[in-house]
mmCIF file of C-alpha atoms in Angstrom:
data_model
loop_
_atom_site.group_PDB
_atom_site.id
_atom_site.type_symbol
_atom_site.label_atom_id
_atom_site.label_comp_id
_atom_site.label_asym_id
_atom_site.label_seq_id
_atom_site.Cartn_x
_atom_site.Cartn_y
_atom_site.Cartn_z
ATOM 1 C CA MET A 1 104.021 122.678 184.313
ATOM 2 C CA THR A 2 101.239 120.162 184.941
ATOM 3 C CA CYS A 3 97.720 120.885 186.089
ATOM 4 C CA GLN A 4 98.599 119.479 189.534
ATOM 5 C CA GLN A 5 101.542 121.885 189.838
ATOM 6 C CA TRP A 6 99.316 124.864 188.988
ATOM 7 C CA ARG A 7 96.847 123.785 191.630
ATOM 8 C CA GLN A 8 99.710 123.682 194.162
ATOM 9 C CA GLN A 9 100.736 127.238 193.190
ATOM 10 C CA ARG A 10 97.221 128.487 193.824
ATOM 11 C CA LYS A 11 97.161 126.622 197.113
ATOM 12 C CA ASN A 12 100.337 128.433 198.144
ATOM 13 C CA MET A 13 98.528 131.743 197.622
ATOM 14 C CA THR A 14 95.734 130.782 199.986
ATOM 15 C CA PRO A 15 97.494 132.100 203.159
ATOM 16 C CA LEU A 16 97.767 135.514 201.553
ATOM 17 C CA ARG A 17 94.019 135.903 201.114
ATOM 18 C CA PRO A 18 92.937 135.749 204.811
ATOM 19 C CA THR A 19 95.813 138.057 205.912
ATOM 20 C CA SER A 20 94.903 140.687 203.349
ATOM 21 C CA PRO A 21 91.806 141.937 205.235
ATOM 22 C CA ALA A 22 93.832 142.009 208.490
ATOM 23 C CA TYR A 23 96.546 144.064 206.891
ATOM 24 C CA GLU A 24 93.910 146.292 205.333
ATOM 25 C CA GLU A 25 92.568 147.050 208.823
ATOM 26 C CA ARG A 26 96.069 147.935 210.000
ATOM 27 C CA VAL A 27 96.574 150.196 206.990
ATOM 28 C CA GLN A 28 93.229 151.859 207.644
ATOM 29 C CA ALA A 29 94.183 152.313 211.304
ATOM 30 C CA LEU A 30 97.432 153.917 210.181
ATOM 31 C CA VAL A 31 95.485 156.308 207.966
ATOM 32 C CA ASN A 32 93.154 157.181 210.834
ATOM 33 C CA ILE A 33 96.099 157.907 213.173
ATOM 34 C CA SER A 34 97.653 160.090 210.512
ATOM 35 C CA LYS A 35 94.405 162.058 210.210
ATOM 36 C CA GLU A 36 94.178 162.511 213.986
ATOM 37 C CA LEU A 37 97.728 163.805 214.213
ATOM 38 C CA GLU A 38 97.035 166.165 211.380
ATOM 39 C CA SER A 39 93.852 167.443 213.046
ATOM 40 C CA GLU A 40 95.777 168.000 216.290
ATOM 41 C CA ARG A 41 98.420 169.928 214.365
ATOM 42 C CA TYR A 42 101.200 167.578 215.283
ATOM 43 C CA HIS A 43 104.522 169.292 214.626
ATOM 44 C CA ASP A 44 105.825 166.476 212.395
ATOM 45 C CA ALA A 45 102.505 165.838 210.633
ATOM 46 C CA LYS A 46 103.913 166.396 207.147
ATOM 47 C CA ARG A 47 106.549 163.705 207.521
ATOM 48 C CA ILE A 48 103.909 161.291 208.859
ATOM 49 C CA ASP A 49 101.604 162.135 205.929
ATOM 50 C CA VAL A 50 104.399 161.364 203.459
ATOM 51 C CA ARG A 51 105.058 158.006 205.110
ATOM 52 C CA LYS A 52 101.329 157.294 205.126
ATOM 53 C CA ASP A 53 101.130 157.967 201.399
ATOM 54 C CA ASN A 54 104.101 155.683 200.837
ATOM 55 C CA VAL A 55 102.419 152.865 202.806
ATOM 56 C CA LEU A 56 99.181 153.333 200.820
ATOM 57 C CA ARG A 57 101.090 153.269 197.572
ATOM 58 C CA LEU A 58 102.889 150.066 198.578
ATOM 59 C CA TRP A 59 99.598 148.572 199.726
ATOM 60 C CA ASP A 60 97.911 149.301 196.383
ATOM 61 C CA TYR A 61 100.911 147.896 194.544
ATOM 62 C CA LEU A 62 100.730 144.717 196.625
ATOM 63 C CA GLN A 63 97.034 144.354 195.826
ATOM 64 C CA GLU A 64 97.764 144.710 192.110
ATOM 65 C CA LEU A 65 100.537 142.118 192.306
ATOM 66 C CA LEU A 66 98.261 139.663 194.095
ATOM 67 C CA LYS A 67 95.491 140.224 191.582
ATOM 68 C CA ALA A 68 97.866 139.842 188.637
ATOM 69 C CA ARG A 69 99.371 136.663 190.036
ATOM 70 C CA ARG A 70 95.950 135.215 190.723
ATOM 71 C CA GLY A 71 94.948 136.002 187.141
ATOM 72 C CA ARG A 72 98.083 134.320 185.803
ATOM 73 C CA LEU A 73 97.508 131.250 187.944
ATOM 74 C CA ASP A 74 93.866 131.076 186.811
ATOM 75 C CA LYS A 75 94.989 131.266 183.185
ATOM 76 C CA ASN A 76 97.560 128.548 183.741
ATOM 77 C CA LEU A 77 95.010 126.340 185.483
ATOM 78 C CA THR A 78 92.475 126.911 182.694
ATOM 79 C CA LEU A 79 95.075 126.080 180.040
ATOM 80 C CA GLN A 80 96.128 122.929 181.883
ATOM 81 C CA ARG A 81 92.507 121.847 182.079
ATOM 82 C CA ILE A 82 92.238 122.380 178.315
ATOM 83 C CA PHE A 83 95.408 120.328 177.805
ATOM 84 C CA GLN A 84 93.896 117.628 180.015
ATOM 85 C CA GLU A 85 90.721 117.701 177.921
ATOM 86 C CA MET A 86 92.864 117.259 174.820
ATOM 87 C CA LEU A 87 94.525 114.228 176.385
ATOM 88 C CA TYR A 88 91.123 112.739 177.199
ATOM 89 C CA ILE A 89 90.009 113.284 173.591
ATOM 90 C CA ILE A 90 93.197 111.757 172.181
ATOM 91 C CA GLY A 91 92.835 108.773 174.513
ATOM 92 C CA TRP A 92 89.256 108.274 173.314
ATOM 93 C CA MET A 93 90.417 108.539 169.701
ATOM 94 C CA ASP A 94 93.136 105.943 170.329
ATOM 95 C CA ASP A 95 90.454 103.544 171.585
ATOM 96 C CA MET A 96 88.362 104.242 168.477
ATOM 97 C CA LYS A 97 91.363 103.695 166.189
ATOM 98 C CA ALA A 98 91.943 100.272 167.725
ATOM 99 C CA ARG A 99 88.329 99.335 166.946
ATOM 100 C CA LEU A 100 88.519 100.775 163.433
ATOM 101 C CA MET A 101 91.658 98.778 162.662
ATOM 102 C CA SER A 102 89.913 95.481 163.412
ATOM 103 C CA PRO A 103 90.589 92.846 160.702
ATOM 104 C CA ASP A 104 87.027 91.512 161.045
ATOM 105 C CA PHE A 105 85.002 92.425 157.956
ATOM 106 C CA GLY A 106 82.386 89.689 158.264
ATOM 107 C CA LYS A 107 82.253 86.065 157.208
ATOM 108 C CA HIS A 108 78.764 86.161 155.680
ATOM 109 C CA LEU A 109 76.240 88.732 154.513
ATOM 110 C CA LEU A 110 74.264 89.037 157.767
ATOM 111 C CA GLU A 111 77.445 89.530 159.796
ATOM 112 C CA VAL A 112 78.642 92.250 157.420
ATOM 113 C CA GLU A 113 75.294 94.027 157.705
ATOM 114 C CA ASP A 114 75.624 93.895 161.502
ATOM 115 C CA LEU A 115 79.183 95.293 161.340
ATOM 116 C CA LEU A 116 78.010 98.117 159.076
ATOM 117 C CA GLN A 117 75.292 99.068 161.551
ATOM 118 C CA LYS A 118 77.842 99.136 164.366
ATOM 119 C CA HIS A 119 80.207 101.172 162.207
ATOM 120 C CA THR A 120 77.467 103.713 161.537
ATOM 121 C CA LEU A 121 77.116 104.190 165.301
ATOM 122 C CA LEU A 122 80.899 104.703 165.572
ATOM 123 C CA GLU A 123 80.782 107.280 162.787
ATOM 124 C CA ASN A 124 78.037 109.136 164.637
ATOM 125 C CA ASP A 125 80.169 109.177 167.801
ATOM 126 C CA ILE A 126 83.154 110.461 165.826
ATOM 127 C CA ALA A 127 81.047 113.195 164.237
ATOM 128 C CA LEU A 128 79.816 114.272 167.673
ATOM 129 C CA GLN A 129 83.427 114.620 168.841
ATOM 130 C CA ALA A 130 84.160 117.181 166.105
ATOM 131 C CA GLU A 131 82.609 120.004 168.149
ATOM 132 C CA ARG A 132 84.504 118.898 171.233
ATOM 133 C CA VAL A 133 87.790 118.981 169.281
ATOM 134 C CA GLN A 134 87.002 122.402 167.822
ATOM 135 C CA ASN A 135 86.065 123.853 171.189
ATOM 136 C CA ALA A 136 89.240 122.538 172.837
ATOM 137 C CA SER A 137 91.422 123.867 170.008
ATOM 138 C CA ALA A 138 89.728 127.270 169.964
ATOM 139 C CA ALA A 139 89.971 127.598 173.755
ATOM 140 C CA ALA A 140 93.685 126.697 173.710
ATOM 141 C CA LEU A 141 94.506 129.139 170.908
ATOM 142 C CA THR A 142 93.088 132.067 172.909
ATOM 143 C CA PHE A 143 96.119 131.665 175.187
ATOM 144 C CA ALA A 144 98.554 131.772 172.260
ATOM 145 C CA ASN A 145 97.277 134.996 170.653
ATOM 146 C CA GLY A 146 97.302 138.607 171.767
ATOM 147 C CA ASP A 147 99.770 140.681 173.798
ATOM 148 C CA THR A 148 98.548 139.698 177.249
ATOM 149 C CA TYR A 149 100.170 137.222 179.608
ATOM 150 C CA LYS A 150 100.750 133.822 178.004
ATOM 151 C CA PRO A 151 100.807 130.921 180.479
ATOM 152 C CA CYS A 152 102.677 128.739 177.978
ATOM 153 C CA ASP A 153 104.913 129.040 174.949
ATOM 154 C CA PRO A 154 102.516 129.764 172.032
ATOM 155 C CA GLN A 155 104.404 127.266 169.867
ATOM 156 C CA VAL A 156 103.649 124.504 172.389
ATOM 157 C CA ILE A 157 99.960 125.401 172.237
ATOM 158 C CA HIS A 158 100.000 125.436 168.438
ATOM 159 C CA ASP A 159 101.777 122.068 168.375
ATOM 160 C CA ARG A 160 99.218 120.490 170.688
ATOM 161 C CA VAL A 161 96.302 121.911 168.717
ATOM 162 C CA GLN A 162 97.859 120.651 165.490
ATOM 163 C CA HIS A 163 98.450 117.227 167.011
ATOM 164 C CA LEU A 164 94.835 117.040 168.171
ATOM 165 C CA ASP A 165 93.569 118.025 164.718
ATOM 166 C CA LEU A 166 95.842 115.480 163.026
ATOM 167 C CA CYS A 167 94.632 112.744 165.372
ATOM 168 C CA TYR A 168 91.017 113.585 164.562
ATOM 169 C CA GLN A 169 91.702 113.681 160.813
ATOM 170 C CA GLU A 170 93.453 110.327 161.036
ATOM 171 C CA LEU A 171 90.482 108.922 162.946
ATOM 172 C CA CYS A 172 88.064 110.167 160.283
ATOM 173 C CA SER A 173 90.290 108.704 157.570
ATOM 174 C CA LEU A 174 90.379 105.317 159.317
ATOM 175 C CA ALA A 175 86.584 105.402 159.673
ATOM 176 C CA ALA A 176 86.187 106.127 155.953
ATOM 177 C CA GLN A 177 88.642 103.341 155.061
ATOM 178 C CA ARG A 178 86.827 100.807 157.244
ATOM 179 C CA ARG A 179 83.453 101.782 155.788
ATOM 180 C CA ALA A 180 84.838 101.362 152.278
ATOM 181 C CA ARG A 181 86.226 97.933 153.176
ATOM 182 C CA LEU A 182 82.951 96.897 154.828
ATOM 183 C CA GLU A 183 81.043 98.053 151.747
ATOM 184 C CA GLN A 184 83.395 95.951 149.623
ATOM 185 C CA SER A 185 82.828 93.005 151.938
ATOM 186 C CA ARG A 186 79.059 93.437 151.711
ATOM 187 C CA ARG A 187 79.322 93.622 147.916
ATOM 188 C CA PHE A 188 81.386 90.422 147.889
ATOM 189 C CA TRP A 189 79.103 88.429 150.193
ATOM 190 C CA ASN A 190 76.000 89.734 148.406
ATOM 191 C CA PHE A 191 77.514 88.512 145.128
ATOM 192 C CA LEU A 192 78.149 85.086 146.665
ATOM 193 C CA TRP A 193 74.596 85.029 148.048
ATOM 194 C CA GLU A 194 73.208 85.753 144.574
ATOM 195 C CA VAL A 195 75.398 83.013 143.107
ATOM 196 C CA VAL A 196 74.330 80.472 145.746
ATOM 197 C CA GLU A 197 70.665 81.345 145.221
ATOM 198 C CA LEU A 198 71.090 80.991 141.449
ATOM 199 C CA ASP A 199 73.000 77.726 141.903
ATOM 200 C CA GLY A 200 70.154 76.326 144.011
ATOM 201 C CA TRP A 201 67.610 77.298 141.357
ATOM 202 C CA ILE A 202 69.699 75.679 138.620
ATOM 203 C CA ARG A 203 69.993 72.434 140.595
ATOM 204 C CA GLU A 204 66.242 72.404 141.149
ATOM 205 C CA LYS A 205 65.568 72.850 137.427
ATOM 206 C CA GLU A 206 68.214 70.274 136.534
ATOM 207 C CA HIS A 207 66.190 67.731 138.504
ATOM 208 C CA ILE A 208 63.060 68.681 136.546
ATOM 209 C CA PHE A 209 64.746 68.720 133.131
ATOM 210 C CA SER A 210 66.428 65.380 133.871
ATOM 211 C CA SER A 211 63.066 63.656 134.282
ATOM 212 C CA LEU A 212 62.565 60.614 132.058
ATOM 213 C CA ASP A 213 58.799 61.084 132.077
ATOM 214 C CA TYR A 214 57.807 61.934 128.497
ATOM 215 C CA GLY A 215 54.170 60.950 128.793
ATOM 216 C CA LYS A 216 52.203 57.798 128.073
ATOM 217 C CA ASP A 217 49.934 59.190 125.374
ATOM 218 C CA LEU A 218 49.441 62.269 123.254
ATOM 219 C CA THR A 219 47.416 64.111 125.909
ATOM 220 C CA SER A 220 50.004 63.621 128.668
ATOM 221 C CA VAL A 221 52.806 64.677 126.274
ATOM 222 C CA LEU A 222 50.971 67.892 125.435
ATOM 223 C CA VAL A 223 50.593 68.612 129.175
ATOM 224 C CA LEU A 224 54.313 68.027 129.701
ATOM 225 C CA GLN A 225 55.140 70.281 126.743
ATOM 226 C CA SER A 226 52.999 73.023 128.251
ATOM 227 C CA LYS A 227 54.845 72.704 131.555
ATOM 228 C CA HIS A 228 58.182 72.708 129.766
ATOM 229 C CA SER A 229 57.221 75.868 127.907
ATOM 230 C CA ALA A 230 56.506 77.530 131.267
ATOM 231 C CA PHE A 231 59.900 76.343 132.539
ATOM 232 C CA GLU A 232 61.560 77.866 129.470
ATOM 233 C CA ASP A 233 59.830 81.189 130.177
ATOM 234 C CA GLU A 234 61.141 81.041 133.742
ATOM 235 C CA LEU A 235 64.571 80.170 132.374
ATOM 236 C CA GLY A 236 64.451 83.266 130.168
ATOM 237 C CA ALA A 237 63.493 85.448 133.106
ATOM 238 C CA ARG A 238 66.313 83.978 135.187
ATOM 239 C CA ARG A 239 68.757 84.622 132.363
ATOM 240 C CA ALA A 240 68.387 88.355 133.014
ATOM 241 C CA ASN A 241 69.239 87.708 136.663
ATOM 242 C CA LEU A 242 72.291 85.676 135.593
ATOM 243 C CA GLU A 243 73.475 88.507 133.343
ATOM 244 C CA GLN A 244 73.152 90.981 136.213
ATOM 245 C CA VAL A 245 75.177 88.714 138.522
ATOM 246 C CA LEU A 246 77.869 88.225 135.879
ATOM 247 C CA ALA A 247 77.991 91.962 135.143
ATOM 248 C CA GLU A 248 78.414 92.709 138.856
ATOM 249 C CA GLY A 249 81.183 90.124 139.098
ATOM 250 C CA GLU A 250 82.938 91.629 136.080
ATOM 251 C CA LYS A 251 82.800 95.083 137.641
ATOM 252 C CA MET A 252 84.299 93.726 140.867
ATOM 253 C CA ILE A 253 87.153 92.119 138.944
ATOM 254 C CA GLN A 254 87.761 95.289 136.904
ATOM 255 C CA SER A 255 87.938 97.345 140.111
ATOM 256 C CA LYS A 256 90.488 94.845 141.528
ATOM 257 C CA HIS A 257 88.191 93.835 144.381
ATOM 258 C CA PHE A 258 89.935 91.869 147.138
ATOM 259 C CA GLY A 259 87.659 88.893 146.403
ATOM 260 C CA SER A 260 88.328 88.851 142.634
ATOM 261 C CA PRO A 261 89.796 85.282 142.517
ATOM 262 C CA LYS A 262 86.753 83.815 144.269
ATOM 263 C CA VAL A 263 84.420 85.961 142.148
ATOM 264 C CA GLN A 264 86.033 84.681 138.934
ATOM 265 C CA GLU A 265 85.758 81.098 140.143
ATOM 266 C CA CYS A 266 82.058 81.528 140.963
ATOM 267 C CA MET A 267 81.406 83.173 137.594
ATOM 268 C CA ASP A 268 83.052 80.279 135.725
ATOM 269 C CA ASN A 269 81.102 77.680 137.718
ATOM 270 C CA ILE A 270 77.719 79.358 137.341
ATOM 271 C CA GLN A 271 78.236 79.926 133.612
ATOM 272 C CA ARG A 272 79.147 76.260 133.157
ATOM 273 C CA GLN A 273 76.090 75.138 135.152
ATOM 274 C CA TRP A 274 73.847 77.498 133.218
ATOM 275 C CA GLN A 275 75.113 76.178 129.879
ATOM 276 C CA GLN A 276 74.504 72.616 131.044
ATOM 277 C CA LEU A 277 70.994 73.575 132.151
ATOM 278 C CA GLU A 278 70.189 75.149 128.772
ATOM 279 C CA GLU A 279 71.528 72.066 126.994
ATOM 280 C CA LEU A 280 69.448 69.857 129.273
ATOM 281 C CA ALA A 281 66.340 71.979 128.638
ATOM 282 C CA ALA A 282 66.903 71.815 124.879
ATOM 283 C CA PHE A 283 67.433 68.044 125.085
ATOM 284 C CA ARG A 284 64.183 67.552 127.008
ATOM 285 C CA LYS A 285 62.301 69.839 124.644
ATOM 286 C CA GLN A 286 63.528 67.807 121.671
ATOM 287 C CA ASN A 287 62.620 64.540 123.359
ATOM 288 C CA LEU A 288 59.138 65.846 124.171
ATOM 289 C CA GLN A 289 58.703 66.943 120.536
ATOM 290 C CA ASP A 290 59.875 63.533 119.309
ATOM 291 C CA THR A 291 57.546 61.781 121.729
ATOM 292 C CA GLN A 292 54.697 64.049 120.680
ATOM 293 C CA ARG A 293 55.349 63.210 117.025
ATOM 294 C CA PHE A 294 55.523 59.517 117.930
ATOM 295 C CA PHE A 295 52.163 59.533 119.674
ATOM 296 C CA GLN A 296 50.770 61.759 116.934
ATOM 297 C CA PHE A 297 51.880 59.179 114.382
ATOM 298 C CA GLN A 298 50.269 56.427 116.428
ATOM 299 C CA GLY A 299 47.028 58.392 116.638
ATOM 300 C CA ASP A 300 46.994 59.233 112.953
ATOM 301 C CA ALA A 301 47.876 55.641 112.038
ATOM 302 C CA ASP A 302 45.114 54.265 114.264
ATOM 303 C CA ASP A 303 42.583 56.710 112.797
ATOM 304 C CA LEU A 304 43.588 55.793 109.243
ATOM 305 C CA LYS A 305 43.505 52.084 110.015
ATOM 306 C CA ALA A 306 40.054 52.425 111.529
ATOM 307 C CA TRP A 307 38.842 54.205 108.390
ATOM 308 C CA LEU A 308 40.413 51.595 106.137
ATOM 309 C CA LEU A 309 38.751 48.801 108.105
ATOM 310 C CA GLU A 310 35.394 50.514 107.841
ATOM 311 C CA ALA A 311 35.957 51.101 104.129
ATOM 312 C CA LYS A 312 36.972 47.439 103.744
ATOM 313 C CA ARG A 313 33.764 46.359 105.433
ATOM 314 C CA GLN A 314 31.724 48.458 103.025
ATOM 315 C CA MET A 315 33.747 47.281 100.020
ATOM 316 C CA SER A 316 33.201 43.648 101.045
ATOM 317 C CA SER A 317 29.427 44.020 100.932
ATOM 318 C CA ASP A 318 27.565 41.709 98.535
ATOM 319 C CA ASP A 319 24.657 44.114 98.215
ATOM 320 C CA VAL A 320 24.440 45.227 94.546
ATOM 321 C CA GLY A 321 20.850 46.460 94.693
ATOM 322 C CA HIS A 322 17.554 44.957 93.658
ATOM 323 C CA ASP A 323 16.760 47.382 90.874
ATOM 324 C CA GLU A 324 18.453 50.012 88.730
ATOM 325 C CA TYR A 325 17.780 52.852 91.168
ATOM 326 C CA THR A 326 19.279 51.140 94.177
ATOM 327 C CA THR A 327 22.211 49.909 92.113
ATOM 328 C CA GLN A 328 22.944 53.428 90.880
ATOM 329 C CA ARG A 329 22.757 54.731 94.437
ATOM 330 C CA LEU A 330 25.193 52.062 95.652
ATOM 331 C CA LEU A 331 27.516 52.784 92.716
ATOM 332 C CA LYS A 332 27.560 56.474 93.569
ATOM 333 C CA LYS A 333 28.317 55.681 97.201
ATOM 334 C CA HIS A 334 31.047 53.285 96.060
ATOM 335 C CA ASN A 335 32.701 55.896 93.861
ATOM 336 C CA THR A 336 32.699 58.389 96.735
ATOM 337 C CA LEU A 337 34.317 55.842 99.050
ATOM 338 C CA LYS A 338 36.827 54.881 96.339
ATOM 339 C CA ASN A 339 37.812 58.527 95.830
ATOM 340 C CA GLN A 340 38.316 58.908 99.565
ATOM 341 C CA ALA A 341 40.466 55.774 99.537
ATOM 342 C CA ILE A 342 42.596 57.176 96.718
ATOM 343 C CA LYS A 343 43.042 60.405 98.662
ATOM 344 C CA ASN A 344 44.074 58.410 101.707
ATOM 345 C CA GLY A 345 46.851 56.940 99.587
ATOM 346 C CA ALA A 346 48.494 60.356 99.885
ATOM 347 C CA THR A 347 47.749 60.233 103.609
ATOM 348 C CA ILE A 348 49.651 56.961 103.812
ATOM 349 C CA ASP A 349 52.603 58.553 102.040
ATOM 350 C CA ALA A 350 52.484 61.471 104.481
ATOM 351 C CA LEU A 351 52.276 59.031 107.376
ATOM 352 C CA THR A 352 55.338 57.213 106.031
ATOM 353 C CA LYS A 353 57.245 60.501 105.847
ATOM 354 C CA GLN A 354 56.044 61.290 109.352
ATOM 355 C CA ALA A 355 57.458 57.975 110.569
ATOM 356 C CA ASN A 356 60.725 58.518 108.706
ATOM 357 C CA ALA A 357 61.085 61.943 110.390
ATOM 358 C CA LEU A 358 61.094 60.314 113.803
ATOM 359 C CA PRO A 359 64.456 59.739 115.526
ATOM 360 C CA GLU A 360 66.119 56.524 114.439
ATOM 361 C CA GLU A 361 65.507 54.814 117.764
ATOM 362 C CA LEU A 362 61.765 55.457 117.355
ATOM 363 C CA HIS A 363 61.548 54.984 113.591
ATOM 364 C CA ASN A 364 63.051 51.518 113.763
ATOM 365 C CA THR A 365 60.797 50.246 116.539
ATOM 366 C CA PRO A 366 58.709 47.153 115.647
ATOM 367 C CA ASP A 367 55.517 49.007 116.532
ATOM 368 C CA ILE A 368 56.106 51.738 113.916
ATOM 369 C CA GLN A 369 57.095 49.322 111.189
ATOM 370 C CA ARG A 370 54.188 46.997 111.988
ATOM 371 C CA ARG A 371 51.660 49.831 111.869
ATOM 372 C CA LEU A 372 52.975 51.052 108.520
ATOM 373 C CA LYS A 373 52.920 47.522 107.067
ATOM 374 C CA ASP A 374 49.398 46.857 108.358
ATOM 375 C CA ILE A 375 48.106 50.105 106.872
ATOM 376 C CA LYS A 376 49.801 49.554 103.511
ATOM 377 C CA ASP A 377 48.590 45.947 103.302
ATOM 378 C CA LEU A 378 45.096 47.002 104.317
ATOM 379 C CA TYR A 379 45.136 49.754 101.715
ATOM 380 C CA MET A 380 46.193 47.379 98.924
ATOM 381 C CA GLU A 381 43.495 44.934 99.986
ATOM 382 C CA LEU A 382 40.957 47.767 100.014
ATOM 383 C CA MET A 383 41.877 48.856 96.511
ATOM 384 C CA SER A 384 41.524 45.252 95.267
ATOM 385 C CA LEU A 385 38.122 44.961 96.907
ATOM 386 C CA SER A 386 37.194 48.294 95.354
ATOM 387 C CA ASP A 387 37.902 46.978 91.845
ATOM 388 C CA LEU A 388 35.903 43.805 92.499
ATOM 389 C CA ARG A 389 32.909 45.714 93.818
ATOM 390 C CA GLN A 390 33.153 48.130 90.931
ATOM 391 C CA LYS A 391 32.762 45.202 88.515
ATOM 392 C CA LYS A 392 29.831 43.821 90.476
ATOM 393 C CA LEU A 393 28.045 47.143 90.478
ATOM 394 C CA ASP A 394 28.754 47.751 86.802
#
């Protein structure tokens, strides 16, 4: 029986309620007449008293029947209202299930974060409905237990309560499944965000490491080497970030994440780019070191040539002194200069080795070969001049 049918039953009882007081007045009048006849010692008073008692007994019985029926109708109406409440709850849960079964799990990180916030609100609504479900179930079960009048088959009540509980459990399960999938989606898009950010950094550094600027002199090369050293430190710090990203990707693949194919592809690409970046950094470092050695050679060669020229100027002097004292002083100075020249012979050998250690494309340049030849020729000339001056001073 539906709630509307129970309301109709109660409506049918309405005419009985206003007539009850009227009939009660008639019963009371009957009792009063019976008392008057008894006080007047009516000859058939006993028979009238018996009939009066019978009417009173029937009247009381009627009142009990009306009260009992009203109670049963109230119970039925209450139970139907509970059933209606259950239907409202199930309808609400059906709406929530449709939202929880949405295939939209976000197409980028910000969208996933927004969906997770909305899902949290849904979970709060679902949690708030738990008390409503419990209250409806508990209220319905009161009509299925005990020995009093039961407005419905207890099994029907138990079935409805069980159905309501199952619907709520299914709703909670769907909410947990959607949260897990959204968390997976956030993990996936966060991984891609980390990869994109790392890819951008690598491309930026590739531009720097690909620079063909290796300095124009020793000072500028040393500045560039200092900058490159700072870049290498940054590269080392970023390597830890790369390892974290790769470790996260490996965990996702091991857990059979839905985005595993894309994760593996990103991992392969970023590892390849990172290897290329490290090779590029090592290549630039080597080139800077070679350039530094080249300019260092030029500087050392220029310094040595300048010394040799100065020594040659002194060795070419015609001053042999005007007396024994000045001659001895000049001879001592000559011997000191000659010893320095001999020592610089080893410097020339070291400079030659320094030139030979340069990369072939630098070692074979006309400038390097010319400088070495000029220094060696100047050195031989200096040693010849030294012998001549030695003879003059002796």
